[in-house]
C-alpha positions as a LaTeX table, in Angstrom:
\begin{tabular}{lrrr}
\hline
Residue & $x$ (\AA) & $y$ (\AA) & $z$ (\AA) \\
\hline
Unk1 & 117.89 & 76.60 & 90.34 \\
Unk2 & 119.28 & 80.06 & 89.38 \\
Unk3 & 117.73 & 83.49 & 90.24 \\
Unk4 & 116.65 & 85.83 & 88.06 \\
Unk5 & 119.68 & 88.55 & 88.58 \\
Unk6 & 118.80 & 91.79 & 87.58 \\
Unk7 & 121.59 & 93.25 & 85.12 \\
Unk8 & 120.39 & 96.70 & 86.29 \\
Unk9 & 118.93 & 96.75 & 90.00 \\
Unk10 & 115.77 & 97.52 & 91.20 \\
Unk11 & 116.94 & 98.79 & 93.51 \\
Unk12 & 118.24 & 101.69 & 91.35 \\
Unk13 & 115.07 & 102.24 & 89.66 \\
Unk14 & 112.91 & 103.17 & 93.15 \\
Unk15 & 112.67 & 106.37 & 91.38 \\
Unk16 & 109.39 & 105.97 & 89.78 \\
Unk17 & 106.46 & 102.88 & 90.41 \\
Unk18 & 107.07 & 102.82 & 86.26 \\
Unk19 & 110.85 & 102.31 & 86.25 \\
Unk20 & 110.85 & 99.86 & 89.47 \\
Unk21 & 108.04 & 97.84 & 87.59 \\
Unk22 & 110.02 & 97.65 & 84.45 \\
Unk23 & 113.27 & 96.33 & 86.16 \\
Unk24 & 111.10 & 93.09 & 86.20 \\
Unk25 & 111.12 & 92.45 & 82.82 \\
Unk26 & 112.42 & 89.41 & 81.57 \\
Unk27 & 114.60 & 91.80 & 79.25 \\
Unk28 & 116.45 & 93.11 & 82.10 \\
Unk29 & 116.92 & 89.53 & 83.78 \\
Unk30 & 119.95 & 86.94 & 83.52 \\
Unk31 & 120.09 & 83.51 & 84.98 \\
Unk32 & 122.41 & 83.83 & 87.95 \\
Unk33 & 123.83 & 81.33 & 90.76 \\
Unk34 & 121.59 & 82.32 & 93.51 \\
Unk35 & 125.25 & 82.84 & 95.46 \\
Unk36 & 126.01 & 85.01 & 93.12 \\
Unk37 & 123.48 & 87.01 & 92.70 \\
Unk38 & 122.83 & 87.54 & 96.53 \\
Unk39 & 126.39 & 87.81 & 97.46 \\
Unk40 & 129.22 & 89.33 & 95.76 \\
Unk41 & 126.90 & 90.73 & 92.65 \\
Unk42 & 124.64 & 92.21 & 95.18 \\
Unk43 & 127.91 & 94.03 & 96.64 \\
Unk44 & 129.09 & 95.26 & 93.42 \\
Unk45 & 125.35 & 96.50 & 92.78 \\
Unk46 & 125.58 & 98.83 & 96.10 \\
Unk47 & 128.68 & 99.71 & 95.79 \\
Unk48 & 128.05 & 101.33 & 92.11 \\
Unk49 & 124.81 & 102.92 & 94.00 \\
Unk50 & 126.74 & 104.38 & 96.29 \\
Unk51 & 129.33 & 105.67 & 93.94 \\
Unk52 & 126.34 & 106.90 & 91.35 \\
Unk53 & 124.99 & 109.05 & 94.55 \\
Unk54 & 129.04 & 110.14 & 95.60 \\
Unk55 & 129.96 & 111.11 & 92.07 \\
Unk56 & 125.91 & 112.61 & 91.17 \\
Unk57 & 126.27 & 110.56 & 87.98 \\
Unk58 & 127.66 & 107.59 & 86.34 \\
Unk59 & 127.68 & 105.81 & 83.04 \\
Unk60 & 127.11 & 101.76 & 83.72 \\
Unk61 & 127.14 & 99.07 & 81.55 \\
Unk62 & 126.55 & 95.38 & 82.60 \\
Unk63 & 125.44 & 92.67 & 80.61 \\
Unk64 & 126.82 & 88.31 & 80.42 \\
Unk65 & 129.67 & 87.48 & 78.99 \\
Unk66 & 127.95 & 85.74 & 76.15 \\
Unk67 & 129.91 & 83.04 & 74.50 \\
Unk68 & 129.23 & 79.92 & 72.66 \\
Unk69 & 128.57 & 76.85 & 74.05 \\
Unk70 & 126.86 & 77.99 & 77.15 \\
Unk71 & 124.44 & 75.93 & 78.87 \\
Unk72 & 120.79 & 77.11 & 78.07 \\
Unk73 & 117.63 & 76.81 & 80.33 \\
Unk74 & 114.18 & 76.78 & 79.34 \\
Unk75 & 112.10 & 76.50 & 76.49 \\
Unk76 & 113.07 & 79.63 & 75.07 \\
Unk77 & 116.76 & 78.35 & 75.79 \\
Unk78 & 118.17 & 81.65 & 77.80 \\
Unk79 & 121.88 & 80.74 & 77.77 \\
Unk80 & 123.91 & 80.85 & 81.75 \\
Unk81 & 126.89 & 83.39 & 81.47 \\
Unk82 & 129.97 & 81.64 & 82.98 \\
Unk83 & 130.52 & 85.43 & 83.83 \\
Unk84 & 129.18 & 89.07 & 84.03 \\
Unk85 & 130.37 & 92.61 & 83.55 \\
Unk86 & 129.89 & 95.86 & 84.46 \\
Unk87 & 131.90 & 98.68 & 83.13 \\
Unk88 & 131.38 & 102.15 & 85.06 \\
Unk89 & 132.51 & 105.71 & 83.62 \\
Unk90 & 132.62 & 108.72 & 85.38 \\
Unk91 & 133.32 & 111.91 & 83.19 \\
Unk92 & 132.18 & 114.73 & 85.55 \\
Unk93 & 134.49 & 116.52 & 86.76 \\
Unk94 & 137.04 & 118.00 & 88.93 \\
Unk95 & 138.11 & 113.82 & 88.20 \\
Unk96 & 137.25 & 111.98 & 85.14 \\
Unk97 & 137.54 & 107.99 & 86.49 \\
Unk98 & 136.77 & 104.54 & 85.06 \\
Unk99 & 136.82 & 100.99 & 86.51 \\
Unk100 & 135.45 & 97.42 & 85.05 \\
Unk101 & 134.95 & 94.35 & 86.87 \\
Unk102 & 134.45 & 90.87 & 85.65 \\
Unk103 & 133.05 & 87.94 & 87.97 \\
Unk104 & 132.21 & 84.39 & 87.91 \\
Unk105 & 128.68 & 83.29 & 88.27 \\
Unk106 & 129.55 & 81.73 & 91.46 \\
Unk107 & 129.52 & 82.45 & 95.05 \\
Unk108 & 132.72 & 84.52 & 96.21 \\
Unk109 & 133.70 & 85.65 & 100.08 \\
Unk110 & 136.36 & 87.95 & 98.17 \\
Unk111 & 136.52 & 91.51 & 98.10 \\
Unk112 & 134.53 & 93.34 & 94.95 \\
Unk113 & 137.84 & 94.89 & 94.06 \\
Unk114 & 139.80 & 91.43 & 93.59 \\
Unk115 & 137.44 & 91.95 & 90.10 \\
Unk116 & 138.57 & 95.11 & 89.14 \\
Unk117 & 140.14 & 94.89 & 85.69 \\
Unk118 & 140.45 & 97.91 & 82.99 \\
Unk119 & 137.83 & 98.74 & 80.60 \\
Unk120 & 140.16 & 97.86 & 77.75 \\
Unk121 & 140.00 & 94.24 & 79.23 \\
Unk122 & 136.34 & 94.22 & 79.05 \\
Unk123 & 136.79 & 95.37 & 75.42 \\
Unk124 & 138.70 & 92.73 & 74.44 \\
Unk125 & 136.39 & 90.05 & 75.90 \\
Unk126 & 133.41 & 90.71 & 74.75 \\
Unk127 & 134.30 & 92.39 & 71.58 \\
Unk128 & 132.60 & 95.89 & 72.66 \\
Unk129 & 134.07 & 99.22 & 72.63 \\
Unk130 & 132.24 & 100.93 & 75.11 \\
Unk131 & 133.31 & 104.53 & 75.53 \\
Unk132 & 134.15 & 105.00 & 71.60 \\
Unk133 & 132.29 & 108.86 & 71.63 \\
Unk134 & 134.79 & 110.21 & 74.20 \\
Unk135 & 137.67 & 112.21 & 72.85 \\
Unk136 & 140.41 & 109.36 & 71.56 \\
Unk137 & 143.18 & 110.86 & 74.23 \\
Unk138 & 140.81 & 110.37 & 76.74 \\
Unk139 & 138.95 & 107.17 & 75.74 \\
Unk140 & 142.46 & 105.50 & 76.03 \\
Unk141 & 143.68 & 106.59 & 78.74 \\
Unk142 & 140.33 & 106.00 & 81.05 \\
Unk143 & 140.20 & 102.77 & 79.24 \\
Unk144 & 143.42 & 101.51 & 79.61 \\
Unk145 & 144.27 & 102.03 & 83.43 \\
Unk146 & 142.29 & 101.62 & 86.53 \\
Unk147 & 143.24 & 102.95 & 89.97 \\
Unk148 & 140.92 & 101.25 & 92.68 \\
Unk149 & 142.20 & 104.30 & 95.08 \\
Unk150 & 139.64 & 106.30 & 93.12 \\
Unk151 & 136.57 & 104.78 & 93.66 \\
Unk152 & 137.27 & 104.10 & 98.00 \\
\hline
\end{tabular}
């Protein structure tokens, strides 16, 4: 019953017959509510496309919010995500920018920015600190605040 959600798109890997094959692999799959992953996740996908080909280059991270106690499918016993992530980074300038956004595995009508939360939120969730290479000043700053107004 769930779809096989890509955590990163094919549809950002039409680049090469190599990388669009690979984006198949199971290692780049997640089960995900097939409302989900055709509706709001799909969204979030092309917007983050469209911001990657705005910006010329982003830094993305996306994964399941991996927990325990998760329900598990299949013999190999691939645990569902009650949510997913994606943290984006953009350090080119003339504007350094960062945004996160967390969403149920469920089917939403709402907007893709009712998700947005700050990186720092992300952090403390999954126990990750993303962006830990960046000069501290910055790191924290980028981390700590989001401003949707940057990424419309």
């Amino acid at each position: 019953g769930y779809d096989r959600g890509h955590l990163c798109p094919a549809g950002d890997m039409a680049w090469s017959d190599v990388t669009m094959s690979e984006s198949f692999l199971m290692s780049n799959m997640s089960p995900q509510e097939p409302k989900f992953n055709r509706g709001i996740w799909k969204k979030l996908e092309t917007k983050v496309r469209e911001w990657a080909q705005t910006n010329e280059e982003l830094f993305v991270v996306t994964a399941g919010i991996l927990e325990e106690g998760l329900k598990t499918i299949g013999e190999n016993k691939v645990s569902v995500p009650h949510y997913y992530y994606k943290v984006i980074l953009d350090v080119k300038l003339p504007e350094y920018k960062a945004i996160a956004f967390i969403l149920p595995n469920e089917g939403s009508k709402n907007d893709i920015f009712d998700y947005a939360i700050s990186i720092d939120s992300v952090e403390r969730l999954t126990g990750i600190n993303f962006f830990y290479n960046l000069p501290d000043k910055l790191e924290n700053n980028l981390e700590a605040h989001i401003d949707v107004n940057k990424w419309h």
